[in-house]
PDB file of C-alpha atoms in Angstrom:
ATOM      1  CA  GLN A 194     -17.011 -41.251 -31.828  1.00 92.00           C
ATOM      2  CA  VAL A 195     -20.482 -41.199 -33.348  1.00 95.00           C
ATOM      3  CA  GLN A 196     -22.731 -38.393 -32.124  1.00 97.00           C
ATOM      4  CA  LEU A 197     -26.341 -37.580 -32.929  1.00 97.00           C
ATOM      5  CA  GLN A 198     -28.047 -34.182 -32.861  1.00 98.00           C
ATOM      6  CA  GLU A 199     -31.746 -33.527 -33.295  1.00 98.00           C
ATOM      7  CA  SER A 200     -33.020 -30.276 -34.784  1.00 97.00           C
ATOM      8  CA  GLY A 201     -36.386 -28.780 -35.668  1.00 96.00           C
ATOM      9  CA  PRO A 202     -39.205 -26.550 -34.429  1.00 96.00           C
ATOM     10  CA  GLY A 203     -40.019 -26.715 -30.736  1.00 95.00           C
ATOM     11  CA  LEU A 204     -43.633 -25.686 -31.248  1.00 97.00           C
ATOM     12  CA  VAL A 205     -46.134 -27.180 -33.688  1.00 97.00           C
ATOM     13  CA  LYS A 206     -49.824 -26.307 -34.086  1.00 97.00           C
ATOM     14  CA  PRO A 207     -52.504 -29.004 -33.727  1.00 97.00           C
ATOM     15  CA  SER A 208     -53.375 -30.797 -36.992  1.00 97.00           C
ATOM     16  CA  GLU A 209     -50.067 -29.734 -38.569  1.00 97.00           C
ATOM     17  CA  THR A 210     -46.993 -31.866 -39.330  1.00 98.00           C
ATOM     18  CA  LEU A 211     -44.084 -32.250 -36.938  1.00 98.00           C
ATOM     19  CA  SER A 212     -40.733 -32.329 -38.736  1.00 98.00           C
ATOM     20  CA  LEU A 213     -37.381 -33.177 -37.141  1.00 98.00           C
ATOM     21  CA  THR A 214     -33.909 -33.958 -38.469  1.00 98.00           C
ATOM     22  CA  CYS A 215     -31.116 -35.965 -36.886  1.00 98.00           C
ATOM     23  CA  THR A 216     -27.539 -35.272 -37.980  1.00 98.00           C
ATOM     24  CA  VAL A 217     -25.025 -38.084 -37.570  1.00 97.00           C
ATOM     25  CA  SER A 218     -21.413 -37.012 -36.997  1.00 96.00           C
ATOM     26  CA  GLY A 219     -18.245 -39.007 -36.411  1.00 94.00           C
ATOM     27  CA  GLY A 220     -19.373 -41.929 -38.561  1.00 92.00           C
ATOM     28  CA  SER A 221     -21.268 -42.924 -41.665  1.00 91.00           C
ATOM     29  CA  ILE A 222     -25.038 -43.228 -41.691  1.00 93.00           C
ATOM     30  CA  ARG A 223     -24.634 -46.160 -44.096  1.00 91.00           C
ATOM     31  CA  THR A 224     -23.523 -48.727 -41.536  1.00 85.00           C
ATOM     32  CA  TYR A 225     -26.417 -48.969 -39.105  1.00 91.00           C
ATOM     33  CA  TYR A 226     -30.159 -48.585 -38.738  1.00 94.00           C
ATOM     34  CA  TRP A 227     -31.424 -45.340 -37.189  1.00 96.00           C
ATOM     35  CA  SER A 228     -34.491 -44.843 -35.012  1.00 96.00           C
ATOM     36  CA  TRP A 229     -36.744 -42.178 -33.586  1.00 98.00           C
ATOM     37  CA  ILE A 230     -38.020 -42.585 -30.014  1.00 97.00           C
ATOM     38  CA  ARG A 231     -40.177 -40.193 -28.017  1.00 97.00           C
ATOM     39  CA  GLN A 232     -40.966 -39.549 -24.359  1.00 97.00           C
ATOM     40  CA  PRO A 233     -43.983 -37.494 -23.241  1.00 96.00           C
ATOM     41  CA  PRO A 234     -43.308 -35.316 -20.184  1.00 95.00           C
ATOM     42  CA  GLY A 235     -43.059 -37.466 -17.068  1.00 92.00           C
ATOM     43  CA  LYS A 236     -43.823 -40.639 -18.990  1.00 92.00           C
ATOM     44  CA  GLY A 237     -42.051 -43.604 -20.554  1.00 93.00           C
ATOM     45  CA  LEU A 238     -40.365 -44.199 -23.882  1.00 95.00           C
ATOM     46  CA  GLU A 239     -42.098 -45.056 -27.161  1.00 95.00           C
ATOM     47  CA  TRP A 240     -40.325 -46.381 -30.259  1.00 95.00           C
ATOM     48  CA  ILE A 241     -41.556 -44.566 -33.374  1.00 96.00           C
ATOM     49  CA  GLY A 242     -39.684 -46.307 -36.169  1.00 95.00           C
ATOM     50  CA  TYR A 243     -36.360 -46.908 -37.928  1.00 95.00           C
ATOM     51  CA  ILE A 244     -34.698 -46.460 -41.290  1.00 95.00           C
ATOM     52  CA  PHE A 245     -31.721 -48.005 -43.089  1.00 94.00           C
ATOM     53  CA  HIS A 246     -29.563 -46.058 -45.522  1.00 91.00           C
ATOM     54  CA  SER A 247     -31.239 -47.902 -48.381  1.00 92.00           C
ATOM     55  CA  GLY A 248     -34.519 -46.275 -47.381  1.00 92.00           C
ATOM     56  CA  SER A 249     -35.992 -49.415 -45.865  1.00 93.00           C
ATOM     57  CA  THR A 250     -38.235 -48.509 -42.926  1.00 95.00           C
ATOM     58  CA  ASP A 251     -40.307 -50.042 -40.152  1.00 93.00           C
ATOM     59  CA  TYR A 252     -42.783 -48.178 -37.987  1.00 95.00           C
ATOM     60  CA  ASN A 253     -44.613 -48.669 -34.709  1.00 93.00           C
ATOM     61  CA  PRO A 254     -48.082 -49.897 -35.779  1.00 92.00           C
ATOM     62  CA  SER A 255     -49.716 -47.425 -33.397  1.00 92.00           C
ATOM     63  CA  LEU A 256     -48.209 -44.497 -35.311  1.00 95.00           C
ATOM     64  CA  LYS A 257     -47.715 -45.997 -38.763  1.00 95.00           C
ATOM     65  CA  SER A 258     -50.537 -44.082 -40.452  1.00 96.00           C
ATOM     66  CA  ARG A 259     -49.018 -40.726 -39.493  1.00 97.00           C
ATOM     67  CA  VAL A 260     -45.242 -41.365 -39.609  1.00 98.00           C
ATOM     68  CA  THR A 261     -42.689 -40.996 -42.379  1.00 98.00           C
ATOM     69  CA  ILE A 262     -38.953 -41.468 -41.776  1.00 98.00           C
ATOM     70  CA  SER A 263     -36.541 -40.597 -44.562  1.00 97.00           C
ATOM     71  CA  VAL A 264     -32.768 -40.507 -45.029  1.00 96.00           C
ATOM     72  CA  ASP A 265     -30.330 -38.189 -46.833  1.00 95.00           C
ATOM     73  CA  THR A 266     -27.032 -40.043 -47.064  1.00 94.00           C
ATOM     74  CA  SER A 267     -25.293 -37.080 -48.727  1.00 94.00           C
ATOM     75  CA  LYS A 268     -25.873 -35.033 -45.577  1.00 95.00           C
ATOM     76  CA  ASN A 269     -25.547 -37.936 -43.101  1.00 95.00           C
ATOM     77  CA  GLN A 270     -29.023 -37.108 -41.840  1.00 97.00           C
ATOM     78  CA  PHE A 271     -32.335 -38.822 -41.302  1.00 97.00           C
ATOM     79  CA  SER A 272     -35.675 -37.173 -40.666  1.00 98.00           C
ATOM     80  CA  LEU A 273     -39.040 -37.694 -39.012  1.00 98.00           C
ATOM     81  CA  LYS A 274     -42.408 -36.395 -40.137  1.00 98.00           C
ATOM     82  CA  LEU A 275     -45.468 -36.926 -37.961  1.00 98.00           C
ATOM     83  CA  SER A 276     -48.715 -35.650 -39.424  1.00 97.00           C
ATOM     84  CA  SER A 277     -51.997 -34.509 -37.878  1.00 97.00           C
ATOM     85  CA  VAL A 278     -50.426 -33.895 -34.484  1.00 97.00           C
ATOM     86  CA  THR A 279     -52.394 -33.388 -31.280  1.00 97.00           C
ATOM     87  CA  ALA A 280     -51.428 -32.469 -27.737  1.00 97.00           C
ATOM     88  CA  ALA A 281     -50.746 -36.177 -27.146  1.00 97.00           C
ATOM     89  CA  ASP A 282     -47.750 -35.877 -29.456  1.00 98.00           C
ATOM     90  CA  THR A 283     -46.056 -33.404 -27.118  1.00 98.00           C
ATOM     91  CA  ALA A 284     -42.828 -35.095 -26.085  1.00 98.00           C
ATOM     92  CA  VAL A 285     -39.059 -35.117 -26.105  1.00 98.00           C
ATOM     93  CA  TYR A 286     -38.044 -36.692 -29.393  1.00 98.00           C
ATOM     94  CA  TYR A 287     -34.792 -38.657 -29.517  1.00 98.00           C
ATOM     95  CA  CYS A 288     -32.895 -40.048 -32.452  1.00 98.00           C
ATOM     96  CA  ALA A 289     -30.789 -43.117 -31.793  1.00 97.00           C
ATOM     97  CA  ARG A 290     -28.505 -45.624 -33.467  1.00 96.00           C
ATOM     98  CA  ASP A 291     -30.418 -48.885 -33.774  1.00 92.00           C
ATOM     99  CA  GLU A 292     -28.493 -52.160 -33.631  1.00 89.00           C
ATOM    100  CA  VAL A 293     -31.459 -53.829 -35.237  1.00 83.00           C
ATOM    101  CA  THR A 294     -30.063 -57.371 -35.056  1.00 84.00           C
ATOM    102  CA  LYS A 295     -29.924 -57.071 -31.265  1.00 83.00           C
ATOM    103  CA  ARG A 296     -32.859 -54.658 -30.949  1.00 86.00           C
ATOM    104  CA  LEU A 297     -30.957 -52.127 -28.883  1.00 93.00           C
ATOM    105  CA  PHE A 298     -30.209 -48.413 -29.039  1.00 95.00           C
ATOM    106  CA  ASP A 299     -26.570 -47.814 -28.195  1.00 95.00           C
ATOM    107  CA  ILE A 300     -26.097 -44.148 -29.099  1.00 96.00           C
ATOM    108  CA  TRP A 301     -28.686 -41.436 -28.478  1.00 97.00           C
ATOM    109  CA  GLY A 302     -29.051 -37.791 -29.321  1.00 98.00           C
ATOM    110  CA  GLN A 303     -29.649 -35.327 -26.506  1.00 97.00           C
ATOM    111  CA  GLY A 304     -33.329 -35.084 -27.402  1.00 97.00           C
ATOM    112  CA  THR A 305     -35.475 -32.167 -28.489  1.00 98.00           C
ATOM    113  CA  MET A 306     -38.713 -31.046 -26.842  1.00 98.00           C
ATOM    114  CA  VAL A 307     -41.649 -30.572 -29.186  1.00 98.00           C
ATOM    115  CA  THR A 308     -44.833 -28.990 -27.878  1.00 98.00           C
ATOM    116  CA  VAL A 309     -48.105 -29.205 -29.777  1.00 98.00           C
ATOM    117  CA  SER A 310     -50.172 -26.131 -29.007  1.00 96.00           C
ATOM    118  CA  SER A 311     -52.043 -23.379 -30.790  1.00 94.00           C
TER     119      SER A 311
ATOM    120  CA  GLN B   3     -48.886 -53.592 -28.012  1.00 60.00           C
ATOM    121  CA  SER B   4     -49.085 -52.807 -24.280  1.00 71.00           C
ATOM    122  CA  ALA B   5     -46.142 -51.438 -22.385  1.00 86.00           C
ATOM    123  CA  LEU B   6     -44.135 -53.849 -20.270  1.00 95.00           C
ATOM    124  CA  THR B   7     -44.895 -53.704 -16.535  1.00 96.00           C
ATOM    125  CA  GLN B   8     -42.294 -52.300 -14.165  1.00 97.00           C
ATOM    126  CA  PRO B   9     -42.638 -51.216 -10.537  1.00 97.00           C
ATOM    127  CA  ALA B  10     -43.035 -47.458 -10.307  1.00 96.00           C
ATOM    128  CA  SER B  11     -40.273 -47.142  -7.750  1.00 97.00           C
ATOM    129  CA  VAL B  12     -37.641 -49.058  -5.837  1.00 98.00           C
ATOM    130  CA  SER B  13     -35.145 -47.906  -3.249  1.00 97.00           C
ATOM    131  CA  GLY B  14     -32.047 -49.108  -1.492  1.00 96.00           C
ATOM    132  CA  SER B  15     -29.193 -47.936   0.662  1.00 96.00           C
ATOM    133  CA  PRO B  16     -25.622 -47.503  -0.569  1.00 96.00           C
ATOM    134  CA  GLY B  17     -23.857 -50.838  -0.821  1.00 96.00           C
ATOM    135  CA  GLN B  18     -27.064 -52.840  -1.001  1.00 97.00           C
ATOM    136  CA  SER B  19     -28.454 -54.712  -3.997  1.00 97.00           C
ATOM    137  CA  ILE B  20     -31.770 -54.029  -5.676  1.00 97.00           C
ATOM    138  CA  THR B  21     -33.702 -55.763  -8.420  1.00 98.00           C
ATOM    139  CA  ILE B  22     -36.115 -54.185 -10.902  1.00 98.00           C
ATOM    140  CA  SER B  23     -38.600 -56.454 -12.639  1.00 98.00           C
ATOM    141  CA  CYS B  24     -40.028 -56.132 -16.142  1.00 98.00           C
ATOM    142  CA  THR B  25     -43.063 -58.282 -16.866  1.00 97.00           C
ATOM    143  CA  GLY B  26     -44.440 -58.940 -20.309  1.00 97.00           C
ATOM    144  CA  THR B  27     -45.984 -61.866 -22.130  1.00 96.00           C
ATOM    145  CA  SER B  28     -44.950 -64.833 -24.209  1.00 96.00           C
ATOM    146  CA  SER B  29     -45.242 -62.520 -27.237  1.00 95.00           C
ATOM    147  CA  ASP B  30     -42.433 -60.276 -26.072  1.00 95.00           C
ATOM    148  CA  VAL B  31     -40.213 -60.842 -23.001  1.00 97.00           C
ATOM    149  CA  GLY B  32     -40.993 -64.555 -22.769  1.00 96.00           C
ATOM    150  CA  GLY B  33     -40.597 -65.219 -26.455  1.00 96.00           C
ATOM    151  CA  TYR B  34     -37.332 -63.515 -27.284  1.00 96.00           C
ATOM    152  CA  ASN B  35     -33.937 -62.840 -25.723  1.00 96.00           C
ATOM    153  CA  TYR B  36     -33.998 -59.268 -27.011  1.00 96.00           C
ATOM    154  CA  VAL B  37     -34.508 -57.566 -23.665  1.00 97.00           C
ATOM    155  CA  SER B  38     -32.550 -54.380 -22.999  1.00 97.00           C
ATOM    156  CA  TRP B  39     -32.276 -52.053 -20.012  1.00 98.00           C
ATOM    157  CA  TYR B  40     -31.682 -48.297 -20.104  1.00 98.00           C
ATOM    158  CA  GLN B  41     -30.677 -45.849 -17.377  1.00 98.00           C
ATOM    159  CA  GLN B  42     -31.959 -42.271 -17.629  1.00 98.00           C
ATOM    160  CA  HIS B  43     -30.921 -39.430 -15.367  1.00 97.00           C
ATOM    161  CA  PRO B  44     -33.288 -36.413 -15.226  1.00 94.00           C
ATOM    162  CA  GLY B  45     -33.028 -34.248 -18.308  1.00 93.00           C
ATOM    163  CA  LYS B  46     -30.639 -36.659 -20.025  1.00 96.00           C
ATOM    164  CA  ALA B  47     -30.919 -39.192 -22.816  1.00 97.00           C
ATOM    165  CA  PRO B  48     -31.241 -42.873 -21.907  1.00 97.00           C
ATOM    166  CA  LYS B  49     -28.061 -44.957 -21.681  1.00 98.00           C
ATOM    167  CA  LEU B  50     -27.891 -48.625 -22.629  1.00 97.00           C
ATOM    168  CA  MET B  51     -26.948 -50.760 -19.608  1.00 98.00           C
ATOM    169  CA  ILE B  52     -27.905 -54.329 -20.590  1.00 98.00           C
ATOM    170  CA  TYR B  53     -28.791 -55.959 -23.915  1.00 97.00           C
ATOM    171  CA  GLU B  54     -29.916 -59.423 -24.983  1.00 96.00           C
ATOM    172  CA  VAL B  55     -31.131 -60.090 -21.409  1.00 97.00           C
ATOM    173  CA  SER B  56     -27.751 -60.249 -19.713  1.00 97.00           C
ATOM    174  CA  ASN B  57     -25.003 -58.689 -21.822  1.00 97.00           C
ATOM    175  CA  ARG B  58     -23.231 -55.527 -20.707  1.00 97.00           C
ATOM    176  CA  PRO B  59     -21.925 -53.001 -23.244  1.00 95.00           C
ATOM    177  CA  SER B  60     -18.304 -52.016 -22.936  1.00 94.00           C
ATOM    178  CA  GLY B  61     -17.861 -49.431 -20.191  1.00 95.00           C
ATOM    179  CA  VAL B  62     -20.879 -50.418 -18.099  1.00 97.00           C
ATOM    180  CA  SER B  63     -20.041 -51.428 -14.550  1.00 96.00           C
ATOM    181  CA  ASN B  64     -20.241 -55.134 -13.694  1.00 96.00           C
ATOM    182  CA  ARG B  65     -22.431 -54.092 -10.759  1.00 97.00           C
ATOM    183  CA  PHE B  66     -25.254 -54.172 -13.313  1.00 98.00           C
ATOM    184  CA  SER B  67     -26.589 -57.570 -14.341  1.00 98.00           C
ATOM    185  CA  GLY B  68     -29.656 -58.887 -16.133  1.00 98.00           C
ATOM    186  CA  SER B  69     -31.620 -62.108 -16.187  1.00 97.00           C
ATOM    187  CA  LYS B  70     -34.927 -63.547 -17.363  1.00 98.00           C
ATOM    188  CA  SER B  71     -37.361 -66.173 -16.153  1.00 97.00           C
ATOM    189  CA  GLY B  72     -40.457 -66.881 -18.188  1.00 97.00           C
ATOM    190  CA  ASN B  73     -42.205 -63.633 -19.065  1.00 97.00           C
ATOM    191  CA  THR B  74     -40.270 -61.545 -16.525  1.00 98.00           C
ATOM    192  CA  ALA B  75     -36.873 -59.959 -16.992  1.00 98.00           C
ATOM    193  CA  SER B  76     -34.888 -58.462 -14.138  1.00 98.00           C
ATOM    194  CA  LEU B  77     -32.155 -55.890 -13.688  1.00 98.00           C
ATOM    195  CA  THR B  78     -30.013 -56.220 -10.578  1.00 98.00           C
ATOM    196  CA  ILE B  79     -27.719 -53.498  -9.320  1.00 98.00           C
ATOM    197  CA  SER B  80     -25.274 -54.572  -6.654  1.00 97.00           C
ATOM    198  CA  GLY B  81     -23.152 -52.354  -4.421  1.00 97.00           C
ATOM    199  CA  LEU B  82     -25.621 -49.501  -4.877  1.00 97.00           C
ATOM    200  CA  GLN B  83     -24.032 -46.079  -5.341  1.00 97.00           C
ATOM    201  CA  ALA B  84     -25.493 -42.585  -5.233  1.00 97.00           C
ATOM    202  CA  GLU B  85     -24.912 -42.137  -8.965  1.00 96.00           C
ATOM    203  CA  ASP B  86     -27.190 -45.111  -9.685  1.00 97.00           C
ATOM    204  CA  GLU B  87     -30.197 -42.995  -8.697  1.00 97.00           C
ATOM    205  CA  ALA B  88     -32.105 -42.640 -11.967  1.00 97.00           C
ATOM    206  CA  ASN B  89     -35.041 -43.961 -13.938  1.00 97.00           C
ATOM    207  CA  TYR B  90     -34.655 -47.398 -15.513  1.00 98.00           C
ATOM    208  CA  TYR B  91     -36.539 -48.700 -18.543  1.00 98.00           C
ATOM    209  CA  CYS B  92     -36.694 -52.175 -20.013  1.00 97.00           C
ATOM    210  CA  SER B  93     -37.478 -52.903 -23.640  1.00 97.00           C
ATOM    211  CA  SER B  94     -38.296 -56.031 -25.620  1.00 96.00           C
ATOM    212  CA  TYR B  95     -38.748 -57.143 -29.181  1.00 94.00           C
ATOM    213  CA  THR B  96     -42.254 -58.406 -29.865  1.00 93.00           C
ATOM    214  CA  SER B  97     -43.995 -60.943 -32.071  1.00 92.00           C
ATOM    215  CA  SER B  98     -45.446 -57.998 -34.010  1.00 88.00           C
ATOM    216  CA  SER B  99     -41.889 -57.173 -35.143  1.00 87.00           C
ATOM    217  CA  THR B 100     -41.927 -54.009 -33.097  1.00 90.00           C
ATOM    218  CA  LEU B 101     -40.229 -52.832 -29.935  1.00 92.00           C
ATOM    219  CA  VAL B 102     -42.007 -52.080 -26.652  1.00 94.00           C
ATOM    220  CA  PHE B 103     -40.704 -50.323 -23.541  1.00 96.00           C
ATOM    221  CA  GLY B 104     -41.642 -50.656 -19.911  1.00 96.00           C
ATOM    222  CA  GLY B 105     -43.250 -47.791 -18.037  1.00 95.00           C
ATOM    223  CA  GLY B 106     -40.065 -47.059 -16.133  1.00 96.00           C
ATOM    224  CA  THR B 107     -38.866 -47.478 -12.536  1.00 97.00           C
ATOM    225  CA  LYS B 108     -37.507 -44.673 -10.392  1.00 97.00           C
ATOM    226  CA  LEU B 109     -34.579 -45.870  -8.297  1.00 98.00           C
ATOM    227  CA  THR B 110     -33.908 -43.909  -5.132  1.00 97.00           C
ATOM    228  CA  VAL B 111     -30.649 -44.376  -3.260  1.00 96.00           C
ATOM    229  CA  LEU B 112     -31.425 -43.648   0.381  1.00 92.00           C
TER     230      LEU B 112
END
């Protein structure tokens, strides 16, 4: 079955760019939309944005100015870049399969903790 | 877009039923039937339990049910079991074409 795995640095310095990759296995990245969602320690979930294999994207307006999501269909991967990070961006970052027509996330990665600190 | 409002905590004894509310506005919960519920155990990724207000994905127990009235959606868990103890989050599509989550509810099984 489809599985997702996040990867990337666990520590990022303030003002730098956070970069994460999600690898999709057990299925093609071409058949669904794919989202990034984050969860600060002890807090709730926040949708960051999604991408389709064509490169079409949509972002949370609150993060739109700092977010870029891209896709590499040859590697069955999609990626997140979040620029100008601050301590408020410290969170567990999840990638998820996005059934965009129903606005649900039915498959999630295990999540990766990213800490913003000097 | 503000987060949807959920009670911080609810509790119940094994075998009982509990309901978790999720209150939004006419621009999100009240305006669309795209309300989902997720269960999250500590240190784990969320799991989809309910979508489109009241639909259960394959494999989710029929002890879980969802409903909506006006701007408030609800998740009901019947026949409470120890393994139901977790955090629960609602989400809704919004008129801004984005997705918003609730703040989460911690369910304690006494």
